[in-house]
Each structure stands twice: as structure tokens, then as C-alpha cells.
Coordinates of C-alpha atoms and ligand atoms in Angstrom, one line a residue:
M8 CA 28.2 44.0 67.0
T9 CA 30.2 45.4 64.1
D10 CA 33.6 45.0 65.7
T11 CA 34.4 41.4 64.9
A12 CA 38.1 41.6 66.0
G13 CA 37.1 42.9 69.4
R14 CA 34.5 40.2 69.8
T15 CA 37.0 37.5 68.9
R16 CA 39.5 38.8 71.5
L17 CA 36.8 39.1 74.1
A18 CA 35.7 35.5 73.7
Q19 CA 39.2 34.5 74.6
S20 CA 40.3 37.1 77.2
D21 CA 37.0 37.1 79.1
P22 CA 34.7 34.2 78.3
D23 CA 32.4 34.9 81.3
I24 CA 31.6 38.4 80.0
F25 CA 31.5 37.3 76.4
L26 CA 28.9 34.6 77.3
A27 CA 26.8 37.1 79.2
L28 CA 26.9 39.5 76.2
K29 CA 25.7 36.6 73.9
G30 CA 23.0 35.8 76.4
E31 CA 21.8 39.3 76.6
E32 CA 21.7 39.6 72.7
A33 CA 19.7 36.4 72.5
R34 CA 17.4 37.6 75.3
Q35 CA 16.8 40.9 73.4
R36 CA 16.1 39.0 70.1
A37 CA 13.8 36.3 71.5
G38 CA 11.9 38.4 74.0
L39 CA 9.9 41.6 73.6
E40 CA 10.8 44.8 75.4
L41 CA 7.7 46.6 76.8
I42 CA 9.3 48.8 79.5
P43 CA 8.4 52.3 78.3
S44 CA 11.8 53.8 79.2
E45 CA 13.7 51.3 77.2
N46 CA 14.4 51.2 73.5
Y47 CA 16.8 49.7 70.9
A48 CA 19.4 52.3 70.1
F49 CA 20.1 53.3 66.5
P50 CA 22.8 51.0 65.1
E51 CA 25.0 54.1 64.5
V52 CA 24.8 54.8 68.2
L53 CA 26.1 51.3 69.1
T54 CA 29.1 51.9 66.7
L55 CA 29.9 55.3 68.1
L56 CA 29.7 54.2 71.7
G57 CA 32.3 51.6 71.0
S58 CA 34.5 54.1 69.1
A59 CA 37.8 55.9 69.6
F60 CA 36.0 58.8 71.2
T61 CA 35.8 56.7 74.4
N62 CA 39.6 57.2 74.8
K63 CA 39.5 61.0 75.0
Y64 CA 39.4 63.3 77.9
A65 CA 37.7 66.6 77.1
E66 CA 37.0 68.5 80.3
G67 CA 35.6 71.9 79.5
Y68 CA 33.5 73.0 76.5
P69 CA 34.4 73.4 72.7
G70 CA 37.2 76.0 72.4
R71 CA 37.8 76.0 76.1
R72 CA 39.3 72.7 77.1
Y73 CA 41.8 71.7 79.7
Y74 CA 43.8 69.2 77.6
G75 CA 45.1 69.3 74.0
G76 CA 44.0 67.1 71.1
Q77 CA 40.5 68.5 70.9
E78 CA 40.0 69.0 67.1
Y79 CA 37.5 66.3 66.7
T80 CA 35.9 66.4 70.1
D81 CA 35.2 70.1 69.6
R82 CA 33.6 69.3 66.3
I83 CA 31.3 66.6 67.6
E84 CA 30.2 68.6 70.7
T85 CA 29.5 71.7 68.6
L86 CA 27.5 69.7 66.2
A87 CA 25.6 68.0 69.0
R88 CA 24.7 71.3 70.6
D89 CA 23.7 73.0 67.4
R90 CA 21.5 70.0 66.4
A91 CA 19.9 69.7 69.8
R92 CA 19.0 73.4 69.7
A93 CA 17.5 73.1 66.3
L94 CA 15.6 69.9 67.0
F95 CA 14.0 71.3 70.2
R96 CA 13.8 75.0 69.3
A97 CA 16.0 75.9 72.2
E98 CA 18.3 78.8 72.8
H99 CA 21.0 76.8 74.6
A100 CA 21.9 73.1 74.9
N101 CA 24.3 71.2 77.2
V102 CA 25.0 67.7 76.0
Q103 CA 27.4 66.6 78.7
P104 CA 25.2 65.1 81.5
L105 CA 26.3 61.6 82.0
S106 CA 22.7 60.4 82.4
G107 CA 19.2 61.7 83.4
S108 CA 19.8 61.9 87.1
P109 CA 22.9 64.1 87.0
M110 CA 21.2 66.2 84.4
N111 CA 18.4 67.1 86.8
Q112 CA 20.8 67.5 89.7
A113 CA 22.8 70.0 87.6
V114 CA 19.7 72.1 87.0
Y115 CA 18.7 72.1 90.7
L116 CA 22.2 72.8 92.0
G117 CA 22.9 75.4 89.3
L118 CA 19.8 77.5 89.7
L119 CA 18.8 77.1 93.4
E120 CA 20.3 77.2 96.8
P121 CA 20.0 74.2 99.1
G122 CA 16.9 74.4 101.2
E123 CA 14.8 76.2 98.6
T124 CA 11.4 75.0 97.5
I125 CA 10.7 73.0 94.4
L126 CA 7.1 72.1 93.4
A127 CA 6.9 68.7 91.6
M128 CA 4.5 65.9 90.9
D129 CA 3.8 63.2 93.5
L130 CA 5.9 60.1 92.8
S131 CA 3.0 57.7 93.0
H132 CA 1.2 59.8 90.4
G133 CA 4.0 59.4 87.9
G134 CA 6.9 61.7 89.0
H135 CA 10.5 60.5 88.9
L136 CA 12.9 59.7 91.7
T137 CA 14.9 62.8 90.8
H138 CA 11.8 64.9 91.5
G139 CA 12.6 64.8 95.2
A140 CA 12.1 61.2 96.4
P141 CA 12.9 61.1 100.1
V142 CA 15.5 58.4 99.3
S143 CA 17.4 60.6 96.8
H144 CA 20.1 63.1 97.9
M145 CA 18.1 65.9 96.1
G146 CA 15.2 65.1 98.3
R147 CA 17.4 65.8 101.3
L148 CA 19.0 68.9 99.8
F149 CA 15.9 70.7 98.6
N150 CA 12.4 71.2 100.0
F151 CA 10.1 69.4 97.6
V152 CA 6.4 70.1 97.7
R153 CA 3.9 67.9 95.8
Y154 CA 1.0 68.2 93.5
K155 CA -1.2 65.3 92.3
T156 CA -3.4 64.2 89.4
D157 CA -7.0 63.0 89.4
P158 CA -6.6 59.2 89.2
A159 CA -9.8 58.7 87.2
T160 CA -8.8 61.1 84.4
G161 CA -5.2 61.9 84.9
A162 CA -6.0 65.6 84.8
I163 CA -4.0 68.0 87.0
D164 CA -6.0 70.2 89.2
F165 CA -4.4 73.6 88.3
E166 CA -6.5 75.4 90.9
A167 CA -5.1 73.2 93.7
L168 CA -1.6 73.6 92.1
R169 CA -2.0 77.5 92.2
K170 CA -3.1 77.3 95.9
V171 CA 0.0 75.2 96.9
A172 CA 2.2 77.5 94.9
R173 CA 0.9 80.6 96.6
E174 CA 1.3 78.9 100.0
T175 CA 4.8 77.5 99.5
R176 CA 6.3 80.1 97.1
P177 CA 8.5 77.6 95.1
K178 CA 11.6 78.8 93.4
L179 CA 11.1 76.2 90.7
V180 CA 8.0 74.4 89.3
V181 CA 8.9 71.0 87.8
C182 CA 6.6 69.0 85.5
G183 CA 7.4 65.7 83.7
Y184 CA 7.0 62.1 84.5
S185 CA 8.0 58.5 84.3
S186 CA 4.7 56.8 84.7
Y187 CA 1.9 59.2 83.7
P188 CA -0.1 58.1 80.6
R189 CA -1.5 61.5 79.6
D190 CA -0.4 64.8 78.1
Y191 CA -1.0 68.3 79.4
D192 CA -0.8 71.9 78.3
Y193 CA 2.5 73.4 79.5
A194 CA 1.1 76.9 79.4
D195 CA -1.1 76.0 82.5
F196 CA 2.1 75.3 84.5
K197 CA 3.7 78.4 83.2
R198 CA 0.8 80.6 84.3
V199 CA 0.9 79.3 87.8
A200 CA 4.7 79.6 88.0
D201 CA 4.6 83.2 86.7
E202 CA 2.1 84.2 89.4
V203 CA 4.6 83.3 92.1
D204 CA 7.8 84.3 90.2
A205 CA 9.0 80.7 90.0
L206 CA 11.2 79.2 87.2
T207 CA 9.8 76.4 85.1
M208 CA 11.4 73.1 84.2
A209 CA 9.9 70.3 82.2
D210 CA 11.7 66.9 82.5
V211 CA 10.6 65.2 79.3
S212 CA 13.0 62.2 79.7
H213 CA 10.4 59.7 78.6
I214 CA 8.9 61.6 75.6
G215 CA 12.0 63.5 74.3
G216 CA 11.8 61.6 71.1
L217 CA 8.1 62.3 70.7
I218 CA 8.7 66.0 71.2
A219 CA 11.6 66.0 68.8
A220 CA 9.3 64.5 66.2
N221 CA 6.6 67.1 66.9
V222 CA 4.0 64.5 67.8
M223 CA 3.8 65.8 71.4
R224 CA 3.8 69.3 72.7
N225 CA 7.1 71.0 73.3
P226 CA 7.3 72.9 76.7
L227 CA 9.8 75.3 75.3
D228 CA 7.1 76.6 72.9
A229 CA 5.1 77.5 76.0
G230 CA 8.0 79.6 77.3
F231 CA 9.5 77.1 79.8
D232 CA 12.9 78.2 81.1
I233 CA 14.4 74.7 81.2
M234 CA 13.7 71.4 79.5
T235 CA 15.7 68.2 80.3
T236 CA 15.5 64.8 78.6
T237 CA 17.4 61.6 78.6
T238 CA 18.7 60.6 75.2
H239 CA 18.3 56.8 75.5
K240 CA 14.5 56.4 75.8
S241 CA 12.2 57.4 73.0
L242 CA 15.1 59.2 71.3
R243 CA 16.9 55.9 70.7
G244 CA 20.3 57.4 71.4
P245 CA 23.1 56.7 73.9
R246 CA 22.5 56.6 77.6
G247 CA 22.8 60.3 78.6
G248 CA 21.2 63.5 79.5
L249 CA 20.5 66.8 77.6
I250 CA 19.7 70.2 79.2
L251 CA 18.0 72.8 77.0
C252 CA 17.4 76.3 78.4
K253 CA 17.0 80.0 77.7
E254 CA 20.2 81.8 76.9
R255 CA 20.1 83.7 80.2
F256 CA 20.6 80.4 82.1
A257 CA 23.3 79.1 79.8
K258 CA 26.4 80.1 81.9
K259 CA 24.9 78.9 85.1
I260 CA 23.8 75.5 83.6
D261 CA 27.2 74.9 81.9
A262 CA 29.1 75.7 85.0
S263 CA 26.8 73.5 87.1
V264 CA 27.4 70.5 84.8
F265 CA 31.2 71.1 84.6
P266 CA 33.0 71.7 86.9
G267 CA 30.1 71.8 89.4
L268 CA 29.0 68.3 89.2
Q269 CA 31.0 66.2 86.7
G270 CA 34.5 65.7 85.4
G271 CA 35.3 64.7 81.9
P272 CA 32.4 64.2 79.5
H273 CA 31.9 60.8 77.8
M274 CA 32.8 61.9 74.3
N275 CA 31.7 58.5 72.8
Q276 CA 28.3 59.3 74.2
V277 CA 28.4 62.9 72.9
A278 CA 29.3 61.7 69.4
A279 CA 26.4 59.2 69.5
A280 CA 24.0 62.0 70.8
A281 CA 25.1 64.2 67.9
T282 CA 24.1 61.5 65.4
T283 CA 20.9 60.8 67.3
F284 CA 19.8 64.4 67.0
R285 CA 20.5 64.2 63.2
L286 CA 18.5 61.0 62.8
A287 CA 15.6 62.3 65.0
A288 CA 15.2 65.3 62.6
M289 CA 14.5 62.9 59.7
P290 CA 11.0 62.2 58.3
A291 CA 11.5 58.5 59.0
F292 CA 11.8 59.3 62.7
Q293 CA 8.5 61.3 62.6
D294 CA 6.8 58.2 61.1
Y295 CA 8.4 56.1 63.9
A296 CA 7.1 58.5 66.6
R297 CA 3.6 58.7 65.2
T298 CA 3.6 54.9 65.2
V299 CA 4.7 54.7 68.8
L300 CA 1.6 56.8 69.7
A301 CA -0.7 54.8 67.5
N302 CA 0.6 51.5 68.8
A303 CA 0.1 52.7 72.4
K304 CA -3.5 53.6 71.7
A305 CA -4.0 50.2 69.9
L306 CA -2.4 48.2 72.8
A307 CA -4.4 50.1 75.4
A308 CA -7.7 49.6 73.5
A309 CA -6.9 45.9 73.0
L310 CA -6.2 45.4 76.7
V311 CA -9.3 47.3 77.8
K312 CA -11.3 45.1 75.4
R313 CA -10.0 42.1 77.5
Q314 CA -11.3 43.4 80.8
T315 CA -8.0 45.1 81.8
K316 CA -8.3 48.2 84.0
L317 CA -5.8 50.9 83.0
V318 CA -5.0 53.9 85.2
T319 CA -6.9 56.9 83.8
G320 CA -8.6 54.4 81.4
G321 CA -6.1 54.7 78.5
T322 CA -3.2 56.7 77.1
D323 CA -2.2 59.9 75.2
N324 CA 1.4 59.1 75.0
H325 CA 3.7 56.0 74.7
L326 CA 2.9 54.3 78.0
M327 CA 0.1 52.8 80.1
V328 CA -0.3 51.5 83.6
I329 CA -2.4 48.3 84.3
D330 CA -4.0 48.2 87.7
T331 CA -3.1 44.5 88.1
V332 CA -4.8 44.1 91.5
A333 CA -8.2 45.3 90.1
S334 CA -7.8 43.5 86.8
F335 CA -6.3 40.1 87.8
S336 CA -6.0 40.0 91.6
L337 CA -2.2 40.0 91.1
N338 CA 0.3 42.5 92.5
G339 CA 2.6 44.2 90.0
A340 CA 5.6 42.0 91.0
E341 CA 3.6 38.8 90.4
A342 CA 2.4 40.2 87.1
Q343 CA 5.9 41.2 86.0
E344 CA 7.2 37.7 86.8
A345 CA 4.4 36.0 84.9
L346 CA 5.1 38.1 81.8
D347 CA 8.9 37.5 82.2
R348 CA 8.1 33.7 81.9
V349 CA 6.4 34.3 78.5
G350 CA 9.2 36.5 77.2
L351 CA 7.6 39.9 77.7
T352 CA 9.6 42.4 79.7
S353 CA 7.6 44.9 81.7
N354 CA 8.0 46.6 85.1
K355 CA 6.0 46.7 88.3
Q356 CA 4.7 50.2 89.1
V357 CA 3.0 52.1 91.9
I358 CA -0.4 53.5 91.0
P359 CA -1.7 56.9 92.3
D360 CA -1.8 56.8 96.1
D361 CA -0.9 53.1 96.0
P362 CA -1.8 51.4 99.3
N363 CA 0.9 48.7 98.5
P364 CA 4.7 49.1 98.9
P365 CA 7.0 49.8 95.8
M366 CA 8.4 46.3 95.7
R367 CA 4.8 44.8 95.6
P368 CA 2.9 47.7 94.0
S369 CA -0.6 47.5 92.5
G370 CA 0.4 48.2 88.9
L371 CA 2.4 47.2 85.9
R372 CA 3.9 49.7 83.4
L373 CA 4.0 49.1 79.6
G374 CA 5.2 51.1 76.6
T375 CA 5.6 50.9 72.9
P376 CA 8.8 52.6 71.9
A377 CA 10.9 49.4 71.7
A378 CA 8.3 47.2 70.0
T379 CA 7.8 50.0 67.4
A380 CA 11.5 50.3 66.8
R381 CA 11.4 46.6 65.7
G382 CA 8.8 47.5 63.2
M383 CA 5.7 46.3 64.9
G384 CA 2.2 47.8 64.2
A385 CA -1.5 47.5 65.1
D386 CA -1.8 43.7 64.4
E387 CA 1.1 43.0 66.7
M388 CA -0.4 45.1 69.4
E389 CA -3.5 43.0 69.3
E390 CA -1.4 39.8 69.7
I391 CA 0.7 41.4 72.5
A392 CA -2.5 42.3 74.4
A393 CA -3.9 38.8 74.0
I394 CA -0.6 37.3 75.4
I395 CA -0.6 39.8 78.3
A396 CA -4.2 39.4 79.3
G397 CA -4.1 35.6 78.7
T398 CA -0.9 35.2 80.8
L399 CA -2.1 37.3 83.7
A400 CA -5.5 35.6 83.7
A401 CA -3.8 32.2 83.7
R402 CA -2.3 33.1 87.0
G403 CA 0.7 30.8 86.9
D404 CA -0.8 27.8 85.0
S405 CA 2.4 26.4 83.4
A406 CA 0.7 24.8 80.3
A407 CA -1.0 28.1 79.5
E408 CA 2.2 30.0 80.0
A409 CA 4.2 27.6 77.7
E410 CA 1.6 28.3 75.0
F411 CA 1.9 32.1 75.4
A412 CA 5.7 31.9 75.5
S413 CA 5.6 30.2 72.1
R414 CA 3.3 32.9 70.7
T415 CA 5.9 35.5 71.9
R416 CA 8.7 33.7 70.1
A417 CA 6.6 33.4 66.9
L418 CA 6.1 37.2 67.1
T419 CA 9.6 38.3 67.8
A420 CA 11.1 35.9 65.2
R421 CA 9.5 38.1 62.5
F422 CA 10.9 41.4 63.8
P423 CA 14.8 41.6 64.1
V424 CA 16.3 43.9 66.7
P425 CA 17.9 47.0 65.1
G426 CA 21.7 46.8 65.3
L427 CA 21.9 43.2 66.6
Ligands
LIG527 C1 14.5 58.1 83.2 C2 14.2 59.4 83.9 C3 15.2 60.1 84.5 C4 16.6 59.6 84.9 O1 17.4 59.0 83.9 P1 18.6 58.1 84.3 O2 19.4 58.1 83.0 O3 18.0 56.8 84.7 O4 19.3 58.6 85.4 C5 14.9 61.4 85.0 N1 13.7 61.9 84.8 C6 12.7 61.2 84.3 C7 11.3 61.8 84.2 C8 12.9 59.9 83.8 O5 11.9 59.2 83.2

């Protein structure tokens, strides 16, 4: 974006990729991103990702590297760790996980032996693939046991959780989610885990930015042993993972990330994460995070007003799940494609105990972090809800879709994409 010389060269040396880059930039400008795990990175992040730090190997940790030339890599990684600890009130931080999945793998493999039991939320109730999906390698290596939510309210039945914990004696209790529209009290998980001497881990990948801004609860304040988060979702940083833990796990976690699981860290990503943690500590980011939550409430209310049925009836965080079958007699894939045609990007989603398969599920997931990063507020949420409900009710009518597509373009034209 900023590197004009590199772009000019790219246009000549690889026109196919250059055209795809231009196409993606135009798509991001003209369309609207409503996938709750996506965001527009801070412009500083885009600059650092394309910086000289991408050239450097830095296996090891600050002060203990395998190669020379680490004056500046040590500086950025030390800053990244110190800033992450301060931002999240953590005793120890590891900033090297290449993304969210290796971040969680490093925790499981560092603290548990293969075959040991992990208690985690059912995937159709909002848990993530890395919480033991049968198709994931972690699902084969460890014995995952499930707990569920009440689909009407989203509440977790902690009595049932305690019963499963007593029966299965997990070594680790995991909470956290990718598709759960509510919040909970982490102390309730901690109490259950303590009763069976299990460790506690909160994977706050989706809401890391909202916790950093202190607009959602921080599991570490409730005494959790481990907290993991991606840095590219609500935090608006580079694609990457962050592990925060108590000091007594620091050695095991660091050794598990490197050399246990990974080789050289991506230092361009570490530099961008360091800057992200600085920006996330600023008052402007707290305003942003508050608006993400207010916008989610406004979007949910505006959808419900238009006869849309939401899983649990609403939201306490940045995301919501529409039951598209109940609301519009469309499966989630059909709904996602219809919204794509009017310039709104969303994703199909399984709902709790979904009778339909993951590629044709009963729901659609929406979130507000990206729209809020463009500067949108309550009025825009009302318009977005009207476009969504109108498009889904039109059920493929192309004249109606053309009309809604032009309303999306009118909306996005007023809100530039940060950094593009
Ligand atoms: C996104 C996410 C991850 C994985 O992140 P990737 O960077 O896609 O590997 C892990 N856990 C949760 C809860 C997530 O939402």
C-alpha cells in the first residue's frame, strides 16, 4: 500500500498476482466485511508485515538466539512481550505462535501427555476446531470431552459441567469460542476445574481486542492458568497467536512453541504485534471496542425487529448467529451466497445441535469488528440489517438483489477501509 516501488515492480514481474491484489483491494473497499473473525488491520501493521523484519531468522528467544544479528529482533520481541503482559495483566507472554491453531497446539502439547482428557465446548455450540474437532490432529491425540449450552439462552449449565468433570477427571478445562454470542463468568469454570484439580485455559481468540480494551471480562482476572488469543481478529493486528500464562508455566510454554512445535518466528509479525499491543492500550481503541459491542447490539435488535430469529435471541459480544432456516427457509450456504451477491461478506454456521451438515448448516454468523473499524455506527447498523433481512426475504429475486447491492455500495463508499 505504502511501498510504491514494490508495487510498480510487482505489476511488471507478476501481473497475475498484481491484478488479484488490486481485485482484492477493490473487493474490500466496495463490499462490507461482516465475518466476526475478520477485521481491517491497523495501517502500521500492514507496513510492518511488509518490512525488513521478514528477512530475519530469530530462532530462540531474546538474549538466547541461535543466529547473530539480533539487536533489533530482540528489541521488538521484548517490547511485544512486555506490552502483551501489561495489556492483559499476565505474568508471562509468548508472542511467537504463527497463528491461532499452532498457539493452542503448543499449549496442549506443552502441558499434557497424549491421551489425556480435555474438557471443551461442543463445536456446534460455538467451540473452535482446535478444541478437539474429530477432523483435527489434536482431536486424535487427546481425549476431548464436551459440554454444551442452553440454546434458548446460551447459558452454560455449570452443574452438568461439574458432573462431567467429576466423571471424566480432565487435566485441562478449556473455554472460549468462535460462534457463541454471549459472555460468561470465568470464575464458574475455575471453580469446577479446581474441584477436579484441572488446569484452566481460555481461548479468547475472537474477543482478545475487547478484553484488551476492558469492555469484556478478562479470564486472567479470575485466576485462569492460560489465556490464548489470535492477534488478527478484534485486536486488528497481524495474523498470529499469543499465549499468556502464569509464571509457573512459562518455561514449558516457551519450550513447547520453540523448539517443540515451530522453527523460526515470523519477526515481521512479531514487530506488528508489538505495535498492535501499543495501539490497543490507547483510549481510541477503548472507544473502538465499546462501539463494536454497541454496534452488535444495534444490529441484532434491528434484525430481530425484522422477524429474524437469532440463536439465544441476541448478543453480549461482537457476534450473532441467524437461524436462517427458521427465519427465511434458507440454509446458511444459500443465505451466505445471497449476501455475497449484494456485497455483504458473512459465513454459514452450524447452530447448536444442528441437524444439517457443516457445508449446508442452518445458520449464518455475523459480526461488527470490521464495520466498526471503518467508522460505522448505529445508523449504519440499521441500514445493514435492512439490506440483510431484505436480501434474505427476497430469496434470489435478482431485481431486489440489484437494489440491495446498490445500497451496500452507497454505504461503503462513505467509509474508507483503513490502510487501503
Ligand atoms: C480463530 C480461532 C482460532 C484459530 O486461529 P487461526 O489463526 O485461524 O489458526 C482458535 N481458536 C478460536 C476460538 C478461534 O476463534
